Amino acid sequence: MEAKNKATLAYDGDKKLDFPTYAGTIGPDVVDIRALYGKTGMFTYDPGFLSTASCASKITYIDGDQGILLYRGYPIEQLAVHCDFLEVCYLLLKGELPNAGEKQTFVKTVSNHTMVHEQLARLYQGFRRDAHPMAVLVGVVGALSAFYHDSLDINDPQHREISAFRLIAKMPTIVAMAYKYSMGQPFMYPQNSLSYTANFMRMMFGVPAEEYEVNDVLVRAMDRIFILHADHEQNASTSTVRLAGSSGANPFACIASGIACLWGPAHGGANEAALQMLIDLQKQGGVAKIGEFIKQVKDKSSNVKLMGFGHRVYKNYDPRAKLMQETTREVLDALDKHNEPLLKLAMALEKIALEDDYFVSRKLYPNVDFYSGIVQSALGIPTSMFTCIFALARTVGWIAQWNEMISDPEQKIGRPRQLYVGPTQRDVVPIAKRR
Ligand code: ACO
C-alpha cells in the first residue's frame, strides 16, 4: 500500500513521530501505527475496537452514517432482489458475480457436498434433546475437522476451496439436523434436485412419511434472509474467525469459534431476544404499553434494552432492516396473516422510538434483527433456531474473510496488547503466613 499522507503524534513533551496514512477505495483513511510500540514504547488503547481497522479487506463495505451495505461493491438492495443466495456466496468467495455457466457449476459442486458422514450424524445422539441448538452447532461444526483430514492444509488453496464448499453445503444439513434432533424427528437426507434454500426448508420441515411441498414465496423469503446475513465486514464473530484463523487453526475450528461468538445476545442472539421482547410486550398489553416500556428502556438502572435497535456501525437505518420488513410483509401476506399482532406492535414500537429524543440523539435505529424474528417465526422456525439460521447464512462470509486473511502477505497471528492495571510485582507469602 502506498501512503496517502502522514499523521504526526506529539508525545513526551517535545517529541514528534510521523505515521503514514492510507486511503481505501471508499471509507475512512487509516493511520498505520504498527511502528508505534517499537519507536515510542507505547501501545494504543482501544477497547471494543472503536477506532481500529484490524485488516485490509475487499469483501464488504458498510457506511453506517448513510445506511449503505455493499458486498464486493454491489448494494445489498440489488443483490436481495436480483440474486439468489448461492450467487451471493460465489460473489463473496470469488469477488465477482457468476455468469450462468459458472453458477451452474458452482451449484452442482455445492450440491455434491450436502450430505454429512453417518458417524457425524451419530454425534447428535450424545447431546440432550433439550440442548440449545447453538450448543449442538458449535460442537458439530467443530467436529467436522475430525472428518476431513484430507483438506486441512490451510496453505493449500485447493484445500481451502474444498473446505469452503463443504462448510457452505453442509451447514443447512447440520442446522436442520439440530432442529430435527430437538424435535425427536428423523433426520431428513438432503435432496439435491431442490435449490439450496428449498432443500434446507425440506430438511427442516419435511418428514419421511409425507411429500414436502415447496412454497416458492417462503423459500424466496428464507433465501433473502440468508443473503441479508451473508457478511458484515469485521463484526465480532468474523473477527473471532480471523483471530482463531490467524494462529493457523483449521477452517472448521475457526467457523465453530465464529458460531460461539455469534451466539451472544449483543450479536446473533439479538433476533431471539427481539422477538421475545415483542412477545412479552404483547402479553403485557401490546401497543398500549409501549410508552411504559420505552420509559423502562430509557432508565439506565433497569438494564432493559430495546432489542433489535442500535448498532456499532449503523448510525442510520440498517438497510437490511428495511428489506427484512418488506420480506416480513410478503411472508405474512403469503400465509394470510396480514393482521399479525407482533408486526403491528413492532411497527408501532419502531415509530415511537424513532420519534423519541433518547433514540434520535444516540442515533439508534432498527437493525436487521428487529424484524427477522417475526418473519422467521412466521416461516415456522422456532425462536431457539434463529441464531442457527444466522450462522448458516454467515458461514460464507466467515469463510471468505478467513480465506482473504490466509492469502494476505501481511497476515500475522492476532495478538493484541493491554494496559496493565493489576498489582505490580510482589512476593508469594507461604500459605501459613497469609492473612
Ligand atoms: N436500547 C437502549 N439503549 C441503547 C440501545 C438499545 N438497544 N443500544 C444502545 N443504547 C444506548 C446505550 O445505552 C448508550 O447510551 P449512553 O450513551 O447514554 O451510555 C448509547 O446508546 C450507545 O450505545 P453503546 O452500547 O455504546 O453502543 P455499542 O456500539 O457499543 O453497541 C449494540 C451496539 C451492542 C448493538 C447495542 O446497540 C445493543 O445492545 N443493541 C441491542 C442488541 C441488538 O439488537 N444487537 C444486534 C446488533 S446487529 C447484529 O449483531 C446482527
Short mmCIF file of C-alpha atoms and ligand atoms in Angstrom, two decimals:
data_model
loop_
_atom_site.label_atom_id
_atom_site.label_comp_id
_atom_site.label_asym_id
_atom_site.label_seq_id
_atom_site.Cartn_x
_atom_site.Cartn_y
_atom_site.Cartn_z
CA MET A 1 0.00 0.00 0.00
CA GLU A 2 1.21 3.43 -0.84
CA ALA A 3 0.99 6.10 1.84
CA LYS A 4 -1.50 8.89 1.11
CA ASN A 5 -0.33 11.30 3.75
CA LYS A 6 1.08 11.32 7.26
CA ALA A 7 -0.27 11.84 10.74
CA THR A 8 2.01 13.31 13.39
CA LEU A 9 1.95 12.24 17.01
CA ALA A 10 3.32 14.67 19.57
CA TYR A 11 4.27 12.92 22.82
CA ASP A 12 6.50 13.15 25.88
CA GLY A 13 6.70 16.93 25.67
CA ASP A 14 8.60 17.88 22.53
CA LYS A 15 8.92 14.52 20.73
CA LYS A 16 7.20 14.03 17.39
CA LEU A 17 6.66 10.98 15.22
CA ASP A 18 5.11 10.63 11.75
CA PHE A 19 2.91 7.74 10.75
CA PRO A 20 1.80 7.02 7.19
CA THR A 21 -1.90 7.21 6.40
CA TYR A 22 -3.56 5.04 3.75
CA ALA A 23 -6.77 5.54 1.80
CA GLY A 24 -9.19 2.76 1.00
CA THR A 25 -11.31 2.78 -2.17
CA ILE A 26 -14.10 4.28 -0.04
CA GLY A 27 -14.48 4.91 3.66
CA PRO A 28 -12.26 6.50 6.29
CA ASP A 29 -8.48 6.65 5.85
CA VAL A 30 -6.36 4.76 8.37
CA VAL A 31 -3.24 5.69 10.31
CA ASP A 32 -0.65 2.91 10.20
CA ILE A 33 0.52 2.73 13.80
CA ARG A 34 2.40 -0.57 13.53
CA ALA A 35 5.71 1.13 14.32
CA LEU A 36 4.33 2.93 17.39
CA TYR A 37 5.49 0.50 20.07
CA GLY A 38 8.91 -0.05 18.53
CA LYS A 39 9.58 3.69 18.29
CA THR A 40 7.87 5.03 21.45
CA GLY A 41 7.34 2.07 23.79
CA MET A 42 3.60 2.92 23.90
CA PHE A 43 0.55 0.95 22.81
CA THR A 44 -2.73 2.34 21.52
CA TYR A 45 -5.74 1.79 23.78
CA ASP A 46 -9.00 0.93 22.01
CA PRO A 47 -11.26 -1.49 23.93
CA GLY A 48 -14.05 -2.70 21.66
CA PHE A 49 -12.00 -1.63 18.61
CA LEU A 50 -13.95 1.61 18.20
CA SER A 51 -11.23 3.19 16.05
CA THR A 52 -9.22 0.19 14.91
CA ALA A 53 -9.09 -1.31 11.41
CA SER A 54 -7.84 -4.83 12.08
CA CYS A 55 -7.16 -5.67 8.43
CA ALA A 56 -7.48 -4.52 4.84
CA SER A 57 -10.39 -6.21 3.11
CA LYS A 58 -12.04 -6.22 -0.34
CA ILE A 59 -15.18 -8.07 0.64
CA THR A 60 -17.82 -5.93 2.37
CA TYR A 61 -18.24 -2.22 2.87
CA ILE A 62 -20.60 -0.51 5.31
CA ASP A 63 -21.28 3.20 5.52
CA GLY A 64 -23.02 3.36 8.87
CA ASP A 65 -23.95 7.04 8.60
CA GLN A 66 -25.61 6.66 5.21
CA GLY A 67 -27.03 3.19 5.88
CA ILE A 68 -25.16 1.58 2.96
CA LEU A 69 -24.09 -2.06 2.75
CA LEU A 70 -22.11 -3.34 -0.25
CA TYR A 71 -20.91 -6.89 -0.91
CA ARG A 72 -17.92 -6.65 -3.29
CA GLY A 73 -19.28 -3.24 -4.34
CA TYR A 74 -22.88 -4.30 -5.01
CA PRO A 75 -25.64 -2.70 -2.87
CA ILE A 76 -27.47 -5.20 -0.68
CA GLU A 77 -30.81 -3.89 -2.03
CA GLN A 78 -29.85 -5.00 -5.58
CA LEU A 79 -28.43 -8.34 -4.51
CA ALA A 80 -31.54 -9.11 -2.46
CA VAL A 81 -33.76 -8.50 -5.48
CA HIS A 82 -31.71 -9.83 -8.40
CA CYS A 83 -29.68 -12.72 -6.97
CA ASP A 84 -30.16 -15.90 -5.01
CA PHE A 85 -28.08 -16.90 -2.03
CA LEU A 86 -25.66 -19.16 -3.92
CA GLU A 87 -24.89 -16.37 -6.39
CA VAL A 88 -24.11 -14.17 -3.39
CA CYS A 89 -21.91 -16.94 -1.96
CA TYR A 90 -20.00 -17.08 -5.25
CA LEU A 91 -19.65 -13.30 -5.19
CA LEU A 92 -18.34 -13.19 -1.63
CA LEU A 93 -15.91 -16.03 -2.19
CA LYS A 94 -14.62 -15.11 -5.64
CA GLY A 95 -15.13 -11.36 -5.91
CA GLU A 96 -17.43 -11.36 -8.95
CA LEU A 97 -20.99 -12.47 -9.66
CA PRO A 98 -21.09 -15.72 -11.64
CA ASN A 99 -22.33 -15.92 -15.21
CA ALA A 100 -24.94 -18.61 -15.98
CA GLY A 101 -22.34 -21.33 -16.66
CA GLU A 102 -20.27 -20.50 -13.61
CA LYS A 103 -23.37 -20.52 -11.46
CA GLN A 104 -24.42 -23.93 -12.76
CA THR A 105 -21.02 -25.43 -11.95
CA PHE A 106 -20.96 -23.78 -8.51
CA VAL A 107 -24.45 -25.01 -7.62
CA LYS A 108 -23.53 -28.52 -8.75
CA THR A 109 -20.35 -28.55 -6.69
CA VAL A 110 -22.14 -27.31 -3.57
CA SER A 111 -24.88 -29.92 -4.11
CA ASN A 112 -22.25 -32.67 -4.22
CA HIS A 113 -21.33 -31.92 -0.62
CA THR A 114 -24.71 -31.62 1.09
CA MET A 115 -24.63 -34.97 2.90
CA VAL A 116 -22.78 -35.47 6.17
CA HIS A 117 -20.81 -38.53 7.25
CA GLU A 118 -23.03 -41.07 9.02
CA GLN A 119 -20.67 -41.00 12.01
CA LEU A 120 -21.25 -37.28 12.28
CA ALA A 121 -24.99 -37.93 12.35
CA ARG A 122 -24.42 -40.23 15.32
CA LEU A 123 -22.65 -37.46 17.19
CA TYR A 124 -26.02 -35.82 17.75
CA GLN A 125 -27.11 -38.74 19.96
CA GLY A 126 -24.58 -37.58 22.55
CA PHE A 127 -26.46 -34.32 23.13
CA ARG A 128 -29.50 -33.88 25.35
CA ARG A 129 -32.64 -33.36 23.27
CA ASP A 130 -33.32 -30.10 25.12
CA ALA A 131 -29.84 -28.69 24.42
CA HIS A 132 -29.83 -25.26 22.79
CA PRO A 133 -29.32 -25.90 19.04
CA MET A 134 -26.46 -23.37 19.02
CA ALA A 135 -24.64 -25.54 21.58
CA VAL A 136 -25.11 -28.50 19.24
CA LEU A 137 -23.99 -26.44 16.26
CA VAL A 138 -20.75 -25.29 17.89
CA GLY A 139 -19.93 -28.91 18.75
CA VAL A 140 -20.87 -30.49 15.42
CA VAL A 141 -19.19 -27.87 13.22
CA GLY A 142 -16.02 -28.10 15.33
CA ALA A 143 -16.17 -31.88 14.94
CA LEU A 144 -16.08 -31.59 11.13
CA SER A 145 -12.31 -31.22 11.40
CA ALA A 146 -12.24 -34.79 12.73
CA PHE A 147 -13.78 -35.97 9.44
CA TYR A 148 -11.86 -34.08 6.77
CA HIS A 149 -8.16 -34.62 7.44
CA ASP A 150 -7.69 -34.58 3.68
CA SER A 151 -8.36 -30.84 3.41
CA LEU A 152 -6.81 -29.26 6.49
CA ASP A 153 -3.66 -27.78 4.96
CA ILE A 154 -4.58 -24.11 5.19
CA ASN A 155 -1.66 -23.12 2.98
CA ASP A 156 -3.02 -25.12 0.07
CA PRO A 157 -5.62 -23.05 -1.87
CA GLN A 158 -7.31 -26.23 -3.10
CA HIS A 159 -7.74 -27.48 0.46
CA ARG A 160 -9.20 -24.13 1.43
CA GLU A 161 -11.60 -24.28 -1.50
CA ILE A 162 -12.86 -27.78 -0.71
CA SER A 163 -13.35 -26.82 2.93
CA ALA A 164 -15.35 -23.79 1.81
CA PHE A 165 -17.61 -25.98 -0.33
CA ARG A 166 -18.04 -28.49 2.46
CA LEU A 167 -18.97 -25.87 5.01
CA ILE A 168 -21.43 -24.00 2.78
CA ALA A 169 -23.04 -27.24 1.59
CA LYS A 170 -23.24 -29.00 4.94
CA MET A 171 -24.40 -26.14 7.15
CA PRO A 172 -28.08 -26.44 6.08
CA THR A 173 -27.94 -30.19 6.72
CA ILE A 174 -26.26 -29.75 10.11
CA VAL A 175 -28.62 -26.96 11.21
CA ALA A 176 -31.73 -28.89 10.11
CA MET A 177 -30.42 -31.99 11.92
CA ALA A 178 -30.02 -29.95 15.14
CA TYR A 179 -33.68 -28.97 14.79
CA LYS A 180 -34.90 -32.48 13.99
CA TYR A 181 -32.94 -33.86 16.92
CA SER A 182 -34.56 -31.37 19.30
CA MET A 183 -37.97 -32.44 17.98
CA GLY A 184 -37.28 -36.16 18.21
CA GLN A 185 -37.99 -36.50 14.48
CA PRO A 186 -35.88 -38.48 11.99
CA PHE A 187 -33.17 -36.62 10.12
CA MET A 188 -34.08 -35.81 6.52
CA TYR A 189 -31.39 -36.53 3.95
CA PRO A 190 -30.75 -33.66 1.53
CA GLN A 191 -32.45 -33.72 -1.86
CA ASN A 192 -30.10 -32.18 -4.39
CA SER A 193 -32.73 -31.66 -7.08
CA LEU A 194 -34.06 -28.80 -4.92
CA SER A 195 -32.47 -25.38 -4.66
CA TYR A 196 -30.10 -24.77 -1.75
CA THR A 197 -32.79 -22.99 0.26
CA ALA A 198 -35.75 -25.23 -0.69
CA ASN A 199 -33.61 -28.21 0.29
CA PHE A 200 -32.92 -26.61 3.67
CA MET A 201 -36.61 -25.98 4.28
CA ARG A 202 -37.46 -29.55 3.33
CA MET A 203 -34.81 -30.88 5.74
CA MET A 204 -36.25 -28.61 8.47
CA PHE A 205 -39.96 -29.09 7.94
CA GLY A 206 -40.36 -32.26 5.87
CA VAL A 207 -40.93 -35.73 7.31
CA PRO A 208 -40.23 -39.07 5.63
CA ALA A 209 -43.92 -40.02 5.89
CA GLU A 210 -45.07 -37.24 3.56
CA GLU A 211 -44.11 -35.47 0.37
CA TYR A 212 -42.80 -31.96 1.17
CA GLU A 213 -44.45 -29.20 -0.81
CA VAL A 214 -42.15 -26.33 -1.67
CA ASN A 215 -43.73 -22.87 -1.28
CA ASP A 216 -41.81 -20.52 -3.58
CA VAL A 217 -42.69 -17.33 -1.68
CA LEU A 218 -41.47 -18.79 1.60
CA VAL A 219 -38.33 -20.22 0.00
CA ARG A 220 -37.57 -16.84 -1.54
CA ALA A 221 -38.06 -15.19 1.87
CA MET A 222 -35.69 -17.65 3.54
CA ASP A 223 -33.19 -17.14 0.73
CA ARG A 224 -33.37 -13.39 1.28
CA ILE A 225 -32.76 -13.86 5.00
CA PHE A 226 -29.61 -15.79 4.03
CA ILE A 227 -28.48 -13.02 1.64
CA LEU A 228 -29.02 -10.29 4.24
CA HIS A 229 -26.92 -12.16 6.80
CA ALA A 230 -24.18 -13.43 4.48
CA ASP A 231 -21.44 -10.99 5.51
CA HIS A 232 -20.98 -7.82 7.52
CA GLU A 233 -17.26 -6.98 7.43
CA GLN A 234 -15.27 -7.14 10.70
CA ASN A 235 -18.09 -7.78 13.20
CA ALA A 236 -17.45 -9.70 16.43
CA SER A 237 -17.91 -13.23 15.04
CA THR A 238 -15.95 -12.52 11.85
CA SER A 239 -13.13 -11.01 13.87
CA THR A 240 -13.26 -14.12 16.06
CA VAL A 241 -12.91 -16.33 12.98
CA ARG A 242 -10.00 -14.23 11.74
CA LEU A 243 -8.31 -14.27 15.14
CA ALA A 244 -8.73 -18.04 15.50
CA GLY A 245 -7.53 -18.50 11.92
CA SER A 246 -4.51 -16.26 12.46
CA SER A 247 -2.90 -18.97 14.57
CA GLY A 248 -3.19 -21.43 11.67
CA ALA A 249 -6.22 -23.26 13.12
CA ASN A 250 -8.22 -25.29 10.59
CA PRO A 251 -11.31 -23.75 8.95
CA PHE A 252 -13.84 -25.96 10.74
CA ALA A 253 -12.43 -24.99 14.15
CA CYS A 254 -12.40 -21.33 13.09
CA ILE A 255 -16.02 -21.39 11.95
CA ALA A 256 -17.01 -23.13 15.21
CA SER A 257 -15.37 -20.24 17.09
CA GLY A 258 -17.38 -17.78 14.98
CA ILE A 259 -20.59 -19.64 15.83
CA ALA A 260 -19.74 -19.45 19.54
CA CYS A 261 -19.25 -15.69 19.31
CA LEU A 262 -22.39 -15.19 17.24
CA TRP A 263 -24.45 -16.84 19.97
CA GLY A 264 -24.27 -13.82 22.33
CA PRO A 265 -27.36 -11.60 22.71
CA ALA A 266 -25.45 -8.47 21.68
CA HIS A 267 -24.70 -10.12 18.31
CA GLY A 268 -26.54 -13.01 16.60
CA GLY A 269 -28.63 -13.83 19.64
CA ALA A 270 -30.38 -10.46 19.35
CA ASN A 271 -33.10 -11.70 16.97
CA GLU A 272 -34.18 -14.26 19.55
CA ALA A 273 -34.16 -11.56 22.24
CA ALA A 274 -36.01 -9.08 20.00
CA LEU A 275 -38.85 -11.48 19.30
CA GLN A 276 -39.08 -12.44 22.96
CA MET A 277 -39.29 -8.75 23.86
CA LEU A 278 -42.21 -8.29 21.44
CA ILE A 279 -43.99 -11.40 22.75
CA ASP A 280 -43.60 -10.22 26.36
CA LEU A 281 -44.79 -6.74 25.50
CA GLN A 282 -47.78 -8.18 23.66
CA LYS A 283 -48.68 -10.24 26.73
CA GLN A 284 -48.46 -7.16 28.93
CA GLY A 285 -50.95 -5.22 26.80
CA GLY A 286 -49.26 -4.62 23.42
CA VAL A 287 -49.36 -1.19 21.77
CA ALA A 288 -50.99 0.43 24.83
CA LYS A 289 -47.96 -0.48 26.92
CA ILE A 290 -45.28 0.86 24.56
CA GLY A 291 -44.94 4.15 26.43
CA GLU A 292 -44.28 2.37 29.71
CA PHE A 293 -41.80 0.01 28.05
CA ILE A 294 -39.89 2.84 26.39
CA LYS A 295 -39.65 4.56 29.79
CA GLN A 296 -38.01 1.41 31.18
CA VAL A 297 -35.60 1.24 28.24
CA LYS A 298 -34.53 4.83 28.84
CA ASP A 299 -33.96 4.20 32.52
CA LYS A 300 -30.34 3.02 32.67
CA SER A 301 -30.84 1.36 36.05
CA SER A 302 -33.48 -1.01 34.57
CA ASN A 303 -30.95 -2.77 32.32
CA VAL A 304 -33.71 -3.11 29.72
CA LYS A 305 -32.69 -2.53 26.12
CA LEU A 306 -34.80 -2.12 23.05
CA MET A 307 -33.58 -5.28 21.36
CA GLY A 308 -33.16 -5.08 17.59
CA PHE A 309 -32.25 -1.40 17.93
CA GLY A 310 -28.81 0.17 17.77
CA HIS A 311 -25.66 -0.91 16.03
CA ARG A 312 -21.97 -0.25 16.45
CA VAL A 313 -21.61 0.81 12.82
CA TYR A 314 -25.07 1.89 11.60
CA LYS A 315 -25.98 5.32 12.90
CA ASN A 316 -28.83 5.34 10.41
CA TYR A 317 -31.49 2.81 9.36
CA ASP A 318 -29.81 -0.58 8.80
CA PRO A 319 -30.56 -1.26 5.09
CA ARG A 320 -31.12 -4.91 5.97
CA ALA A 321 -33.89 -3.93 8.39
CA LYS A 322 -35.82 -2.24 5.54
CA LEU A 323 -35.53 -5.35 3.36
CA MET A 324 -36.44 -7.55 6.29
CA GLN A 325 -39.56 -5.50 6.96
CA GLU A 326 -40.54 -5.91 3.28
CA THR A 327 -39.94 -9.66 3.46
CA THR A 328 -41.99 -9.89 6.67
CA ARG A 329 -44.98 -8.37 4.87
CA GLU A 330 -44.56 -10.71 1.86
CA VAL A 331 -44.44 -13.77 4.08
CA LEU A 332 -47.40 -12.70 6.22
CA ASP A 333 -49.39 -11.99 3.03
CA ALA A 334 -48.48 -15.38 1.57
CA LEU A 335 -49.59 -17.05 4.79
CA ASP A 336 -52.74 -14.96 5.04
CA LYS A 337 -51.62 -13.42 8.32
CA HIS A 338 -51.98 -9.76 7.37
CA ASN A 339 -53.05 -8.83 10.86
CA GLU A 340 -50.18 -10.46 12.70
CA PRO A 341 -50.25 -8.53 16.01
CA LEU A 342 -46.49 -8.77 16.53
CA LEU A 343 -45.80 -6.98 13.24
CA LYS A 344 -48.23 -4.23 14.20
CA LEU A 345 -46.62 -3.97 17.60
CA ALA A 346 -43.10 -3.86 16.11
CA MET A 347 -44.08 -1.10 13.67
CA ALA A 348 -45.73 0.95 16.41
CA LEU A 349 -42.71 0.48 18.67
CA GLU A 350 -40.35 1.48 15.87
CA LYS A 351 -42.38 4.62 15.10
CA ILE A 352 -42.45 5.75 18.73
CA ALA A 353 -38.75 5.04 19.25
CA LEU A 354 -37.75 6.88 16.09
CA GLU A 355 -39.55 9.98 17.33
CA ASP A 356 -38.10 9.83 20.85
CA ASP A 357 -35.15 12.05 21.65
CA TYR A 358 -33.35 9.27 23.57
CA PHE A 359 -33.06 7.19 20.37
CA VAL A 360 -32.71 10.14 17.98
CA SER A 361 -29.83 11.73 19.91
CA ARG A 362 -28.00 8.41 20.16
CA LYS A 363 -28.71 7.56 16.51
CA LEU A 364 -30.38 4.30 17.46
CA TYR A 365 -32.29 2.77 14.54
CA PRO A 366 -33.76 -0.69 13.92
CA ASN A 367 -31.14 -3.24 12.96
CA VAL A 368 -31.62 -6.43 10.92
CA ASP A 369 -32.85 -8.29 13.99
CA PHE A 370 -35.82 -6.10 14.73
CA TYR A 371 -38.00 -7.79 12.09
CA SER A 372 -36.14 -11.02 11.40
CA GLY A 373 -37.66 -12.78 14.44
CA ILE A 374 -41.20 -12.06 13.23
CA VAL A 375 -40.53 -13.34 9.73
CA GLN A 376 -38.66 -16.43 10.89
CA SER A 377 -41.37 -17.22 13.37
CA ALA A 378 -43.98 -16.90 10.57
CA LEU A 379 -41.88 -19.31 8.49
CA GLY A 380 -42.26 -21.87 11.29
CA ILE A 381 -38.76 -21.55 12.70
CA PRO A 382 -38.70 -21.82 16.49
CA THR A 383 -37.02 -19.00 18.40
CA SER A 384 -34.15 -21.16 19.58
CA MET A 385 -33.17 -21.81 15.93
CA PHE A 386 -32.93 -18.15 14.85
CA THR A 387 -29.24 -17.79 15.61
CA CYS A 388 -28.53 -21.11 13.85
CA ILE A 389 -30.12 -19.68 10.69
CA PHE A 390 -27.89 -16.63 11.08
CA ALA A 391 -24.83 -18.91 11.47
CA LEU A 392 -25.81 -20.88 8.37
CA ALA A 393 -26.02 -17.70 6.32
CA ARG A 394 -22.89 -16.09 7.80
CA THR A 395 -20.73 -19.16 7.17
CA VAL A 396 -19.92 -17.97 3.66
CA GLY A 397 -18.87 -14.55 4.95
CA TRP A 398 -16.69 -16.12 7.61
CA ILE A 399 -15.01 -18.36 5.04
CA ALA A 400 -14.48 -15.55 2.55
CA GLN A 401 -12.90 -13.41 5.29
CA TRP A 402 -10.81 -16.29 6.62
CA ASN A 403 -9.58 -17.09 3.11
CA GLU A 404 -8.73 -13.45 2.46
CA MET A 405 -6.72 -13.36 5.68
CA ILE A 406 -4.78 -16.53 4.92
CA SER A 407 -3.88 -15.21 1.44
CA ASP A 408 -2.81 -11.81 2.79
CA PRO A 409 1.01 -11.47 2.80
CA GLU A 410 0.71 -9.03 5.72
CA GLN A 411 -1.13 -11.60 7.84
CA LYS A 412 0.33 -12.21 11.31
CA ILE A 413 -1.02 -14.00 14.33
CA GLY A 414 -3.53 -11.68 16.02
CA ARG A 415 -2.06 -10.66 19.36
CA PRO A 416 -3.45 -7.51 20.97
CA ARG A 417 -1.61 -5.91 23.90
CA GLN A 418 -3.06 -4.33 27.02
CA LEU A 419 -2.91 -1.51 29.51
CA TYR A 420 -1.96 -3.44 32.63
CA VAL A 421 -3.64 -2.05 35.75
CA GLY A 422 -3.11 -5.01 38.13
CA PRO A 423 -0.70 -5.34 41.07
CA THR A 424 2.95 -4.62 40.49
CA GLN A 425 5.47 -7.38 41.21
CA ARG A 426 5.25 -8.83 44.74
CA ASP A 427 6.46 -11.90 46.61
CA VAL A 428 4.45 -15.02 47.40
CA VAL A 429 3.82 -15.38 51.15
CA PRO A 430 3.87 -19.02 52.37
CA ILE A 431 0.27 -20.19 52.98
CA ALA A 432 0.64 -20.48 56.75
CA LYS A 433 1.61 -16.82 56.93
CA ARG A 434 -1.14 -15.48 54.68
CA ARG A 435 -3.84 -13.40 56.33
N1 ACO B 1 -31.70 0.18 23.75
C1 ACO B 1 -31.48 1.22 24.60
N2 ACO B 1 -30.35 1.94 24.63
C2 ACO B 1 -29.39 1.61 23.76
C3 ACO B 1 -29.54 0.53 22.85
C4 ACO B 1 -30.74 -0.20 22.86
N3 ACO B 1 -30.95 -1.20 22.02
N4 ACO B 1 -28.42 0.42 22.11
C5 ACO B 1 -27.58 1.38 22.55
N5 ACO B 1 -28.17 2.10 23.54
C6 ACO B 1 -27.60 3.26 24.23
C7 ACO B 1 -26.51 2.87 25.20
O1 ACO B 1 -27.03 2.60 26.48
C8 ACO B 1 -25.61 4.09 25.16
O2 ACO B 1 -26.24 5.10 25.92
P1 ACO B 1 -25.32 6.20 26.73
O3 ACO B 1 -24.54 6.93 25.66
O4 ACO B 1 -26.31 7.04 27.46
O5 ACO B 1 -24.45 5.39 27.64
C9 ACO B 1 -25.69 4.53 23.69
O6 ACO B 1 -26.98 4.08 23.24
C10 ACO B 1 -24.58 3.97 22.83
O7 ACO B 1 -24.64 2.55 22.91
P2 ACO B 1 -23.38 1.58 23.03
O8 ACO B 1 -23.78 0.41 23.86
O9 ACO B 1 -22.18 2.36 23.43
O10 ACO B 1 -23.22 1.13 21.53
P3 ACO B 1 -22.38 -0.07 21.02
O11 ACO B 1 -21.94 0.30 19.64
O12 ACO B 1 -21.32 -0.45 21.98
O13 ACO B 1 -23.44 -1.26 21.00
C11 ACO B 1 -25.12 -2.77 20.31
C12 ACO B 1 -24.13 -1.67 19.88
C13 ACO B 1 -24.41 -3.84 21.14
C14 ACO B 1 -25.70 -3.42 19.05
C15 ACO B 1 -26.24 -2.10 21.15
O14 ACO B 1 -26.90 -1.10 20.38
C16 ACO B 1 -27.27 -3.12 21.65
O15 ACO B 1 -27.05 -3.77 22.66
N6 ACO B 1 -28.43 -3.27 20.92
C17 ACO B 1 -29.41 -4.24 21.30
C18 ACO B 1 -28.97 -5.63 20.85
C19 ACO B 1 -29.06 -5.82 19.35
O16 ACO B 1 -30.08 -5.51 18.74
N7 ACO B 1 -27.99 -6.38 18.78
C20 ACO B 1 -27.97 -6.72 17.35
C21 ACO B 1 -26.87 -6.00 16.64
S1 ACO B 1 -26.97 -6.35 14.92
C22 ACO B 1 -26.27 -7.87 14.76
O17 ACO B 1 -25.50 -8.36 15.51
C23 ACO B 1 -26.73 -8.59 13.57
#
